[in-house]
Amino acid sequence: MDGIGGKPAWAWIFILEGLITVVAGAVSPWIIVDFPENASFLTEAERTVVIRRLQCDDQFSAAGERLKFKHIKKSFTEWKTYAGMLVVGAITVPVYSLALFLPSIIHEATPANLLTIPVYMAACIFTLIVGVLGDRYRRRGLFNLICLPVCATGFIILLASRDAKLSYFAYRSWVANNVEGSSKRSVTLAISITSGNVQGIVSSNIYRANQTPWYPIGHGIALMYVILAIIGTVILWYILKRENARRDRGERDEIIQGQEGGHIANGCFESVEEAKREKGDEWSGYRHTL
């Protein structure tokens, strides 16, 4: 397609991929189902199983939720949203940097493309393993703190290395787990993901052609972002842990009709189910994933 419409072949790759995304987004309201109870392709037995599994995962809105502006507003005013933006955005720069830098250390196009495959395969496998372990042990922040120093070590090697072989060797869930309510979760994730995608602008401008093939400034900035992600993870983990402790002590208990205890400042509700539904991740019985 090189030359068609006066555009080079590489431009058509972006145009065609972008068109697919736009078309998919346009038809998604008629394809994507909001809740299991609206999924016509599920039998009643399957629908019950799916809803129960989601509820066991502390997703109180699994059986359905009405869209409320207060949930959307809460996403924009809650500190967890912006903490998530910090961590996701900081992690994204090194990820984009990998895509930009890795092929450049091999000068022939075909070997460059082929030798990037093992890196992405290893990353894919490692991502799946970390995801499974994070779900099993409900420890997202811990795995962040394990993986990010490894990433930082890789960039330190890249900064110190002047050997292409060594450079070749060296080289987004926690937010969703801590936001309850489908509307609030959707908006919060959208904000965090947007923050991450915007960082692609940073990544595409820090690897300068005049610094090839070692790119000290590019690697240095990417390393800075990794350190920022580590700091953000520690802060987020500490605040969530402190909030869980407050709930364990009963400081966030609501007043439930017919039950003793609770604090008026935390709200009054007719039942625990109503408190869950209205407060989401602010409900006193909800525990954040650390």
PDB file of C-alpha atoms in Angstrom:
ATOM      1  CA  MET A   1       0.000   0.000   0.000  1.00  0.00           C
ATOM      2  CA  ASP A   2       3.028   2.242  -0.154  1.00  0.00           C
ATOM      3  CA  GLY A   3       2.105   5.395  -2.052  1.00  0.00           C
ATOM      4  CA  ILE A   4      -1.672   4.863  -2.023  1.00  0.00           C
ATOM      5  CA  GLY A   5      -3.373   8.150  -1.264  1.00  0.00           C
ATOM      6  CA  GLY A   6       0.035   9.764  -1.134  1.00  0.00           C
ATOM      7  CA  LYS A   7       0.821   8.019   2.147  1.00  0.00           C
ATOM      8  CA  PRO A   8       3.732   5.706   2.992  1.00  0.00           C
ATOM      9  CA  ALA A   9       3.133   2.075   3.942  1.00  0.00           C
ATOM     10  CA  TRP A  10       3.826   2.650   7.635  1.00  0.00           C
ATOM     11  CA  ALA A  11       1.111   5.318   7.810  1.00  0.00           C
ATOM     12  CA  TRP A  12      -1.461   2.881   6.433  1.00  0.00           C
ATOM     13  CA  ILE A  13      -0.682   0.475   9.269  1.00  0.00           C
ATOM     14  CA  PHE A  14      -1.798   3.089  11.795  1.00  0.00           C
ATOM     15  CA  ILE A  15      -4.794   4.135   9.696  1.00  0.00           C
ATOM     16  CA  LEU A  16      -6.118   0.592   9.251  1.00  0.00           C
ATOM     17  CA  GLU A  17      -5.529  -0.371  12.879  1.00  0.00           C
ATOM     18  CA  GLY A  18      -7.185   2.855  13.979  1.00  0.00           C
ATOM     19  CA  LEU A  19     -10.208   2.236  11.755  1.00  0.00           C
ATOM     20  CA  ILE A  20     -10.675  -1.227  13.244  1.00  0.00           C
ATOM     21  CA  THR A  21     -10.629   0.292  16.731  1.00  0.00           C
ATOM     22  CA  VAL A  22     -13.130   3.006  15.785  1.00  0.00           C
ATOM     23  CA  VAL A  23     -15.528   0.506  14.189  1.00  0.00           C
ATOM     24  CA  ALA A  24     -15.244  -1.852  17.167  1.00  0.00           C
ATOM     25  CA  GLY A  25     -15.970   1.027  19.537  1.00  0.00           C
ATOM     26  CA  ALA A  26     -18.983   2.135  17.501  1.00  0.00           C
ATOM     27  CA  VAL A  27     -20.657  -1.291  17.568  1.00  0.00           C
ATOM     28  CA  SER A  28     -19.633  -2.193  21.137  1.00  0.00           C
ATOM     29  CA  PRO A  29     -22.875  -0.902  22.764  1.00  0.00           C
ATOM     30  CA  TRP A  30     -24.762  -3.604  20.857  1.00  0.00           C
ATOM     31  CA  ILE A  31     -22.185  -6.348  21.429  1.00  0.00           C
ATOM     32  CA  ILE A  32     -20.874  -5.956  24.976  1.00  0.00           C
ATOM     33  CA  VAL A  33     -23.235  -7.001  27.761  1.00  0.00           C
ATOM     34  CA  ASP A  34     -23.276  -4.858  30.908  1.00  0.00           C
ATOM     35  CA  PHE A  35     -24.163  -7.557  33.426  1.00  0.00           C
ATOM     36  CA  PRO A  36     -24.608 -11.348  33.462  1.00  0.00           C
ATOM     37  CA  GLU A  37     -28.345 -10.929  34.048  1.00  0.00           C
ATOM     38  CA  ASN A  38     -28.606  -9.250  30.624  1.00  0.00           C
ATOM     39  CA  ALA A  39     -26.568 -11.870  28.768  1.00  0.00           C
ATOM     40  CA  SER A  40     -28.984 -13.689  26.466  1.00  0.00           C
ATOM     41  CA  PHE A  41     -26.354 -16.282  25.546  1.00  0.00           C
ATOM     42  CA  LEU A  42     -26.234 -17.606  29.135  1.00  0.00           C
ATOM     43  CA  THR A  43     -28.628 -20.182  30.506  1.00  0.00           C
ATOM     44  CA  GLU A  44     -30.201 -19.511  33.898  1.00  0.00           C
ATOM     45  CA  ALA A  45     -27.835 -21.987  35.536  1.00  0.00           C
ATOM     46  CA  GLU A  46     -24.791 -20.383  33.891  1.00  0.00           C
ATOM     47  CA  ARG A  47     -25.999 -16.901  34.815  1.00  0.00           C
ATOM     48  CA  THR A  48     -26.361 -17.917  38.463  1.00  0.00           C
ATOM     49  CA  VAL A  49     -22.864 -19.403  38.525  1.00  0.00           C
ATOM     50  CA  VAL A  50     -21.295 -16.288  36.967  1.00  0.00           C
ATOM     51  CA  ILE A  51     -23.059 -13.934  39.380  1.00  0.00           C
ATOM     52  CA  ARG A  52     -22.069 -16.030  42.390  1.00  0.00           C
ATOM     53  CA  ARG A  53     -18.446 -16.126  41.267  1.00  0.00           C
ATOM     54  CA  LEU A  54     -18.370 -12.354  40.879  1.00  0.00           C
ATOM     55  CA  GLN A  55     -19.985 -11.882  44.275  1.00  0.00           C
ATOM     56  CA  CYS A  56     -17.439 -14.217  45.859  1.00  0.00           C
ATOM     57  CA  ASP A  57     -14.808 -11.904  44.380  1.00  0.00           C
ATOM     58  CA  ASP A  58     -16.364  -9.028  46.372  1.00  0.00           C
ATOM     59  CA  GLN A  59     -18.067  -7.519  43.330  1.00  0.00           C
ATOM     60  CA  PHE A  60     -21.318  -6.462  44.955  1.00  0.00           C
ATOM     61  CA  SER A  61     -22.694  -5.046  41.700  1.00  0.00           C
ATOM     62  CA  ALA A  62     -22.357  -8.380  39.899  1.00  0.00           C
ATOM     63  CA  ALA A  63     -26.109  -8.879  39.609  1.00  0.00           C
ATOM     64  CA  GLY A  64     -26.646  -5.435  38.092  1.00  0.00           C
ATOM     65  CA  GLU A  65     -26.255  -1.784  38.929  1.00  0.00           C
ATOM     66  CA  ARG A  66     -28.033   1.398  37.919  1.00  0.00           C
ATOM     67  CA  LEU A  67     -25.779   4.082  36.524  1.00  0.00           C
ATOM     68  CA  LYS A  68     -25.581   6.927  39.028  1.00  0.00           C
ATOM     69  CA  PHE A  69     -23.763  10.211  38.574  1.00  0.00           C
ATOM     70  CA  LYS A  70     -22.478  10.094  42.157  1.00  0.00           C
ATOM     71  CA  HIS A  71     -20.450   6.981  41.328  1.00  0.00           C
ATOM     72  CA  ILE A  72     -18.861   8.694  38.336  1.00  0.00           C
ATOM     73  CA  LYS A  73     -18.191  11.824  40.381  1.00  0.00           C
ATOM     74  CA  LYS A  74     -16.591   9.710  43.090  1.00  0.00           C
ATOM     75  CA  SER A  75     -14.101   8.313  40.584  1.00  0.00           C
ATOM     76  CA  PHE A  76     -12.874  11.813  39.783  1.00  0.00           C
ATOM     77  CA  THR A  77     -12.667  12.923  43.412  1.00  0.00           C
ATOM     78  CA  GLU A  78     -11.192   9.829  45.057  1.00  0.00           C
ATOM     79  CA  TRP A  79      -7.485   9.683  45.833  1.00  0.00           C
ATOM     80  CA  LYS A  80      -7.198   6.061  44.666  1.00  0.00           C
ATOM     81  CA  THR A  81      -7.925   7.146  41.107  1.00  0.00           C
ATOM     82  CA  TYR A  82      -4.964   9.491  41.020  1.00  0.00           C
ATOM     83  CA  ALA A  83      -2.699   7.086  42.874  1.00  0.00           C
ATOM     84  CA  GLY A  84      -3.576   4.554  40.197  1.00  0.00           C
ATOM     85  CA  MET A  85      -2.790   7.115  37.500  1.00  0.00           C
ATOM     86  CA  LEU A  86       0.636   7.640  39.049  1.00  0.00           C
ATOM     87  CA  VAL A  87       1.499   3.946  39.212  1.00  0.00           C
ATOM     88  CA  VAL A  88       0.010   2.952  35.836  1.00  0.00           C
ATOM     89  CA  GLY A  89       1.480   5.972  34.077  1.00  0.00           C
ATOM     90  CA  ALA A  90       4.917   5.395  35.569  1.00  0.00           C
ATOM     91  CA  ILE A  91       4.915   1.725  34.595  1.00  0.00           C
ATOM     92  CA  THR A  92       3.771   2.439  31.038  1.00  0.00           C
ATOM     93  CA  VAL A  93       6.810   4.498  30.022  1.00  0.00           C
ATOM     94  CA  PRO A  94       9.241   1.568  30.485  1.00  0.00           C
ATOM     95  CA  VAL A  95       6.802  -0.718  28.646  1.00  0.00           C
ATOM     96  CA  TYR A  96       6.649   1.598  25.634  1.00  0.00           C
ATOM     97  CA  SER A  97      10.392   2.111  25.887  1.00  0.00           C
ATOM     98  CA  LEU A  98      10.899  -1.605  25.403  1.00  0.00           C
ATOM     99  CA  ALA A  99       8.956  -1.534  22.143  1.00  0.00           C
ATOM    100  CA  LEU A 100      10.917   1.489  20.909  1.00  0.00           C
ATOM    101  CA  PHE A 101      14.384   0.464  21.994  1.00  0.00           C
ATOM    102  CA  LEU A 102      14.599  -3.304  21.686  1.00  0.00           C
ATOM    103  CA  PRO A 103      14.684  -3.564  17.865  1.00  0.00           C
ATOM    104  CA  SER A 104      17.309  -0.803  17.657  1.00  0.00           C
ATOM    105  CA  ILE A 105      20.106  -2.854  19.209  1.00  0.00           C
ATOM    106  CA  ILE A 106      20.066  -5.167  16.182  1.00  0.00           C
ATOM    107  CA  HIS A 107      20.794  -3.385  12.948  1.00  0.00           C
ATOM    108  CA  GLU A 108      19.193  -5.764  10.451  1.00  0.00           C
ATOM    109  CA  ALA A 109      15.405  -5.589  10.219  1.00  0.00           C
ATOM    110  CA  THR A 110      14.576  -9.306  10.090  1.00  0.00           C
ATOM    111  CA  PRO A 111      16.831 -10.375  12.997  1.00  0.00           C
ATOM    112  CA  ALA A 112      15.574  -7.381  14.968  1.00  0.00           C
ATOM    113  CA  ASN A 113      11.975  -8.503  14.633  1.00  0.00           C
ATOM    114  CA  LEU A 114      12.803 -12.146  15.318  1.00  0.00           C
ATOM    115  CA  LEU A 115      14.952 -11.485  18.374  1.00  0.00           C
ATOM    116  CA  THR A 116      12.237  -9.398  20.020  1.00  0.00           C
ATOM    117  CA  ILE A 117       9.907 -12.419  20.011  1.00  0.00           C
ATOM    118  CA  PRO A 118      11.560 -14.289  22.943  1.00  0.00           C
ATOM    119  CA  VAL A 119      11.418 -11.131  25.066  1.00  0.00           C
ATOM    120  CA  TYR A 120       7.694 -10.663  24.482  1.00  0.00           C
ATOM    121  CA  MET A 121       7.011 -14.382  24.965  1.00  0.00           C
ATOM    122  CA  ALA A 122       8.851 -14.360  28.280  1.00  0.00           C
ATOM    123  CA  ALA A 123       7.008 -11.192  29.313  1.00  0.00           C
ATOM    124  CA  CYS A 124       3.657 -12.753  28.383  1.00  0.00           C
ATOM    125  CA  ILE A 125       4.332 -15.910  30.382  1.00  0.00           C
ATOM    126  CA  PHE A 126       5.633 -13.924  33.341  1.00  0.00           C
ATOM    127  CA  THR A 127       2.578 -11.641  33.239  1.00  0.00           C
ATOM    128  CA  LEU A 128       0.224 -14.622  33.344  1.00  0.00           C
ATOM    129  CA  ILE A 129       2.118 -16.174  36.256  1.00  0.00           C
ATOM    130  CA  VAL A 130       2.106 -12.935  38.246  1.00  0.00           C
ATOM    131  CA  GLY A 131      -1.597 -12.429  37.497  1.00  0.00           C
ATOM    132  CA  VAL A 132      -2.527 -15.911  38.713  1.00  0.00           C
ATOM    133  CA  LEU A 133      -0.400 -15.616  41.853  1.00  0.00           C
ATOM    134  CA  GLY A 134      -1.746 -12.133  42.558  1.00  0.00           C
ATOM    135  CA  ASP A 135      -5.320 -13.438  42.371  1.00  0.00           C
ATOM    136  CA  ARG A 136      -4.567 -16.494  44.464  1.00  0.00           C
ATOM    137  CA  TYR A 137      -2.831 -14.650  47.276  1.00  0.00           C
ATOM    138  CA  ARG A 138      -4.675 -11.307  46.812  1.00  0.00           C
ATOM    139  CA  ARG A 139      -1.397  -9.430  46.921  1.00  0.00           C
ATOM    140  CA  ARG A 140      -1.072  -7.002  44.022  1.00  0.00           C
ATOM    141  CA  GLY A 141       1.193  -4.424  45.619  1.00  0.00           C
ATOM    142  CA  LEU A 142       3.641  -7.081  46.780  1.00  0.00           C
ATOM    143  CA  PHE A 143       4.136  -8.373  43.248  1.00  0.00           C
ATOM    144  CA  ASN A 144       4.582  -4.800  42.032  1.00  0.00           C
ATOM    145  CA  LEU A 145       7.362  -4.355  44.562  1.00  0.00           C
ATOM    146  CA  ILE A 146       8.974  -7.612  43.436  1.00  0.00           C
ATOM    147  CA  CYS A 147       8.791  -6.915  39.702  1.00  0.00           C
ATOM    148  CA  LEU A 148       9.620  -3.208  39.570  1.00  0.00           C
ATOM    149  CA  PRO A 149      13.136  -3.537  41.068  1.00  0.00           C
ATOM    150  CA  VAL A 150      13.851  -6.203  38.441  1.00  0.00           C
ATOM    151  CA  CYS A 151      12.787  -3.699  35.793  1.00  0.00           C
ATOM    152  CA  ALA A 152      14.955  -1.013  37.386  1.00  0.00           C
ATOM    153  CA  THR A 153      17.925  -3.400  37.370  1.00  0.00           C
ATOM    154  CA  GLY A 154      17.416  -3.964  33.658  1.00  0.00           C
ATOM    155  CA  PHE A 155      17.556  -0.249  32.901  1.00  0.00           C
ATOM    156  CA  ILE A 156      20.638   0.158  35.095  1.00  0.00           C
ATOM    157  CA  ILE A 157      22.312  -2.582  33.038  1.00  0.00           C
ATOM    158  CA  LEU A 158      21.279  -0.802  29.853  1.00  0.00           C
ATOM    159  CA  LEU A 159      22.761   2.466  31.099  1.00  0.00           C
ATOM    160  CA  ALA A 160      26.030   0.784  32.072  1.00  0.00           C
ATOM    161  CA  SER A 161      26.268  -1.594  29.125  1.00  0.00           C
ATOM    162  CA  ARG A 162      28.070  -1.006  25.877  1.00  0.00           C
ATOM    163  CA  ASP A 163      27.518  -4.578  24.680  1.00  0.00           C
ATOM    164  CA  ALA A 164      24.489  -5.264  22.494  1.00  0.00           C
ATOM    165  CA  LYS A 165      24.251  -8.881  23.689  1.00  0.00           C
ATOM    166  CA  LEU A 166      24.070  -7.762  27.315  1.00  0.00           C
ATOM    167  CA  SER A 167      21.486  -5.149  26.408  1.00  0.00           C
ATOM    168  CA  TYR A 168      19.365  -7.790  24.686  1.00  0.00           C
ATOM    169  CA  PHE A 169      19.480  -9.963  27.818  1.00  0.00           C
ATOM    170  CA  ALA A 170      18.504  -7.155  30.195  1.00  0.00           C
ATOM    171  CA  TYR A 171      15.660  -6.027  28.521  1.00  0.00           C
ATOM    172  CA  ARG A 172      -2.015  -2.901  34.453  1.00  0.00           C
ATOM    173  CA  SER A 173      -5.268  -5.085  37.979  1.00  0.00           C
ATOM    174  CA  TRP A 174      -4.421  -3.536  41.235  1.00  0.00           C
ATOM    175  CA  VAL A 175      -6.650  -0.519  40.590  1.00  0.00           C
ATOM    176  CA  ALA A 176      -9.591  -2.686  39.521  1.00  0.00           C
ATOM    177  CA  ASN A 177      -9.289  -4.847  42.639  1.00  0.00           C
ATOM    178  CA  ASN A 178      -9.736  -1.852  44.924  1.00  0.00           C
ATOM    179  CA  VAL A 179     -12.712  -0.151  43.304  1.00  0.00           C
ATOM    180  CA  GLU A 180     -16.201  -1.571  43.765  1.00  0.00           C
ATOM    181  CA  GLY A 181     -19.244  -0.721  41.699  1.00  0.00           C
ATOM    182  CA  SER A 182     -19.196  -1.300  37.958  1.00  0.00           C
ATOM    183  CA  SER A 183     -19.767   2.361  37.040  1.00  0.00           C
ATOM    184  CA  LYS A 184     -17.096   3.640  39.391  1.00  0.00           C
ATOM    185  CA  ARG A 185     -14.673   0.888  38.397  1.00  0.00           C
ATOM    186  CA  SER A 186     -15.170   1.591  34.695  1.00  0.00           C
ATOM    187  CA  VAL A 187     -14.498   5.310  35.058  1.00  0.00           C
ATOM    188  CA  THR A 188     -11.526   4.802  37.372  1.00  0.00           C
ATOM    189  CA  LEU A 189      -9.947   2.262  35.035  1.00  0.00           C
ATOM    190  CA  ALA A 190     -10.569   4.522  32.045  1.00  0.00           C
ATOM    191  CA  ILE A 191      -8.774   7.390  33.789  1.00  0.00           C
ATOM    192  CA  SER A 192      -5.830   5.175  34.772  1.00  0.00           C
ATOM    193  CA  ILE A 193      -5.503   3.594  31.329  1.00  0.00           C
ATOM    194  CA  THR A 194      -5.706   7.001  29.657  1.00  0.00           C
ATOM    195  CA  SER A 195      -2.911   8.187  31.916  1.00  0.00           C
ATOM    196  CA  GLY A 196      -0.840   5.213  30.828  1.00  0.00           C
ATOM    197  CA  ASN A 197      -1.526   5.692  27.131  1.00  0.00           C
ATOM    198  CA  VAL A 198      -0.583   9.358  27.294  1.00  0.00           C
ATOM    199  CA  GLN A 199       2.845   8.304  28.528  1.00  0.00           C
ATOM    200  CA  GLY A 200       3.454   6.893  25.067  1.00  0.00           C
ATOM    201  CA  ILE A 201       4.079  10.497  24.047  1.00  0.00           C
ATOM    202  CA  VAL A 202       6.913  10.622  26.571  1.00  0.00           C
ATOM    203  CA  SER A 203       8.394   7.310  25.442  1.00  0.00           C
ATOM    204  CA  SER A 204       8.382   8.282  21.783  1.00  0.00           C
ATOM    205  CA  ASN A 205      10.355  11.455  22.476  1.00  0.00           C
ATOM    206  CA  ILE A 206      13.048  10.329  24.904  1.00  0.00           C
ATOM    207  CA  TYR A 207      14.872   7.970  22.528  1.00  0.00           C
ATOM    208  CA  ARG A 208      16.753  10.379  20.286  1.00  0.00           C
ATOM    209  CA  ALA A 209      18.327   9.286  17.016  1.00  0.00           C
ATOM    210  CA  ASN A 210      21.538  11.162  17.841  1.00  0.00           C
ATOM    211  CA  GLN A 211      22.046   8.945  20.912  1.00  0.00           C
ATOM    212  CA  THR A 212      21.928   5.630  19.105  1.00  0.00           C
ATOM    213  CA  PRO A 213      22.684   2.875  19.940  1.00  0.00           C
ATOM    214  CA  TRP A 214      22.915   3.308  23.743  1.00  0.00           C
ATOM    215  CA  TYR A 215      20.307   6.003  24.442  1.00  0.00           C
ATOM    216  CA  PRO A 216      21.504   7.108  27.914  1.00  0.00           C
ATOM    217  CA  ILE A 217      18.860   9.823  28.315  1.00  0.00           C
ATOM    218  CA  GLY A 218      16.045   7.512  27.214  1.00  0.00           C
ATOM    219  CA  HIS A 219      17.062   4.746  29.599  1.00  0.00           C
ATOM    220  CA  GLY A 220      17.669   7.235  32.388  1.00  0.00           C
ATOM    221  CA  ILE A 221      14.191   8.729  32.074  1.00  0.00           C
ATOM    222  CA  ALA A 222      12.632   5.259  31.882  1.00  0.00           C
ATOM    223  CA  LEU A 223      14.542   4.284  35.036  1.00  0.00           C
ATOM    224  CA  MET A 224      13.241   7.422  36.736  1.00  0.00           C
ATOM    225  CA  TYR A 225       9.686   6.363  35.919  1.00  0.00           C
ATOM    226  CA  VAL A 226      10.313   2.885  37.340  1.00  0.00           C
ATOM    227  CA  ILE A 227      11.534   4.442  40.593  1.00  0.00           C
ATOM    228  CA  LEU A 228       8.453   6.678  40.579  1.00  0.00           C
ATOM    229  CA  ALA A 229       6.269   3.577  40.169  1.00  0.00           C
ATOM    230  CA  ILE A 230       8.005   1.929  43.136  1.00  0.00           C
ATOM    231  CA  ILE A 231       7.406   5.013  45.295  1.00  0.00           C
ATOM    232  CA  GLY A 232       3.769   5.198  44.171  1.00  0.00           C
ATOM    233  CA  THR A 233       3.254   1.510  44.906  1.00  0.00           C
ATOM    234  CA  VAL A 234       4.670   1.842  48.424  1.00  0.00           C
ATOM    235  CA  ILE A 235       2.467   4.867  49.152  1.00  0.00           C
ATOM    236  CA  LEU A 236      -0.662   3.191  47.773  1.00  0.00           C
ATOM    237  CA  TRP A 237       0.053  -0.043  49.653  1.00  0.00           C
ATOM    238  CA  TYR A 238       0.594   1.811  52.933  1.00  0.00           C
ATOM    239  CA  ILE A 239      -2.586   3.880  52.657  1.00  0.00           C
ATOM    240  CA  LEU A 240      -4.726   0.877  51.713  1.00  0.00           C
ATOM    241  CA  LYS A 241      -3.245  -1.169  54.563  1.00  0.00           C
ATOM    242  CA  ARG A 242      -3.994   1.637  57.010  1.00  0.00           C
ATOM    243  CA  GLU A 243      -7.564   1.904  55.720  1.00  0.00           C
ATOM    244  CA  ASN A 244      -8.082  -1.856  56.125  1.00  0.00           C
ATOM    245  CA  ALA A 245      -6.853  -1.571  59.718  1.00  0.00           C
ATOM    246  CA  ARG A 246      -9.379   1.191  60.420  1.00  0.00           C
ATOM    247  CA  ARG A 247     -12.168  -1.003  59.122  1.00  0.00           C
ATOM    248  CA  ASP A 248     -10.938  -3.907  61.239  1.00  0.00           C
ATOM    249  CA  ARG A 249     -11.186  -1.642  64.286  1.00  0.00           C
ATOM    250  CA  GLY A 250     -14.760  -0.701  63.375  1.00  0.00           C
ATOM    251  CA  GLU A 251     -14.043   2.953  62.643  1.00  0.00           C
ATOM    252  CA  ARG A 252     -15.897   2.735  59.314  1.00  0.00           C
ATOM    253  CA  ASP A 253     -18.939   0.803  60.573  1.00  0.00           C
ATOM    254  CA  GLU A 254     -22.302   2.056  59.365  1.00  0.00           C
ATOM    255  CA  ILE A 255     -25.510   2.125  61.361  1.00  0.00           C
ATOM    256  CA  ILE A 256     -27.685  -0.769  60.224  1.00  0.00           C
ATOM    257  CA  GLN A 257     -31.302  -0.833  61.358  1.00  0.00           C
ATOM    258  CA  GLY A 258     -31.881  -3.554  63.911  1.00  0.00           C
ATOM    259  CA  GLN A 259     -28.181  -3.941  64.685  1.00  0.00           C
ATOM    260  CA  GLU A 260     -26.033  -2.452  67.396  1.00  0.00           C
ATOM    261  CA  GLY A 261     -22.969  -0.308  66.839  1.00  0.00           C
ATOM    262  CA  GLY A 262     -21.928   1.881  63.971  1.00  0.00           C
ATOM    263  CA  HIS A 263     -21.199   5.571  63.537  1.00  0.00           C
ATOM    264  CA  ILE A 264     -23.665   8.105  62.202  1.00  0.00           C
ATOM    265  CA  ALA A 265     -20.932   9.737  60.113  1.00  0.00           C
ATOM    266  CA  ASN A 266     -20.612   6.529  58.091  1.00  0.00           C
ATOM    267  CA  GLY A 267     -24.275   6.503  57.099  1.00  0.00           C
ATOM    268  CA  CYS A 268     -27.505   4.791  58.088  1.00  0.00           C
ATOM    269  CA  PHE A 269     -28.954   1.923  56.077  1.00  0.00           C
ATOM    270  CA  GLU A 270     -31.874  -0.450  56.311  1.00  0.00           C
ATOM    271  CA  SER A 271     -29.710  -3.495  55.654  1.00  0.00           C
ATOM    272  CA  VAL A 272     -26.147  -4.608  55.032  1.00  0.00           C
ATOM    273  CA  GLU A 273     -27.039  -5.275  51.394  1.00  0.00           C
ATOM    274  CA  GLU A 274     -28.134  -1.667  50.980  1.00  0.00           C
ATOM    275  CA  ALA A 275     -24.884  -0.462  52.541  1.00  0.00           C
ATOM    276  CA  LYS A 276     -22.888  -2.643  50.141  1.00  0.00           C
ATOM    277  CA  ARG A 277     -24.850  -1.429  47.149  1.00  0.00           C
ATOM    278  CA  GLU A 278     -24.714   2.258  48.022  1.00  0.00           C
ATOM    279  CA  LYS A 279     -21.168   2.526  49.359  1.00  0.00           C
ATOM    280  CA  GLY A 280     -19.289   0.022  47.198  1.00  0.00           C
ATOM    281  CA  ASP A 281     -15.629  -0.083  48.209  1.00  0.00           C
ATOM    282  CA  GLU A 282     -16.346   2.383  51.029  1.00  0.00           C
ATOM    283  CA  TRP A 283     -18.518  -0.199  52.818  1.00  0.00           C
ATOM    284  CA  SER A 284     -17.026  -1.135  56.178  1.00  0.00           C
ATOM    285  CA  GLY A 285     -16.901  -4.835  55.298  1.00  0.00           C
ATOM    286  CA  TYR A 286     -14.919  -4.265  52.115  1.00  0.00           C
ATOM    287  CA  ARG A 287     -11.198  -4.967  52.314  1.00  0.00           C
ATOM    288  CA  HIS A 288      -8.727  -3.527  49.851  1.00  0.00           C
ATOM    289  CA  THR A 289      -6.344  -5.828  48.031  1.00  0.00           C
ATOM    290  CA  LEU A 290      -2.787  -5.051  49.096  1.00  0.00           C
TER     291      LEU A 290
END
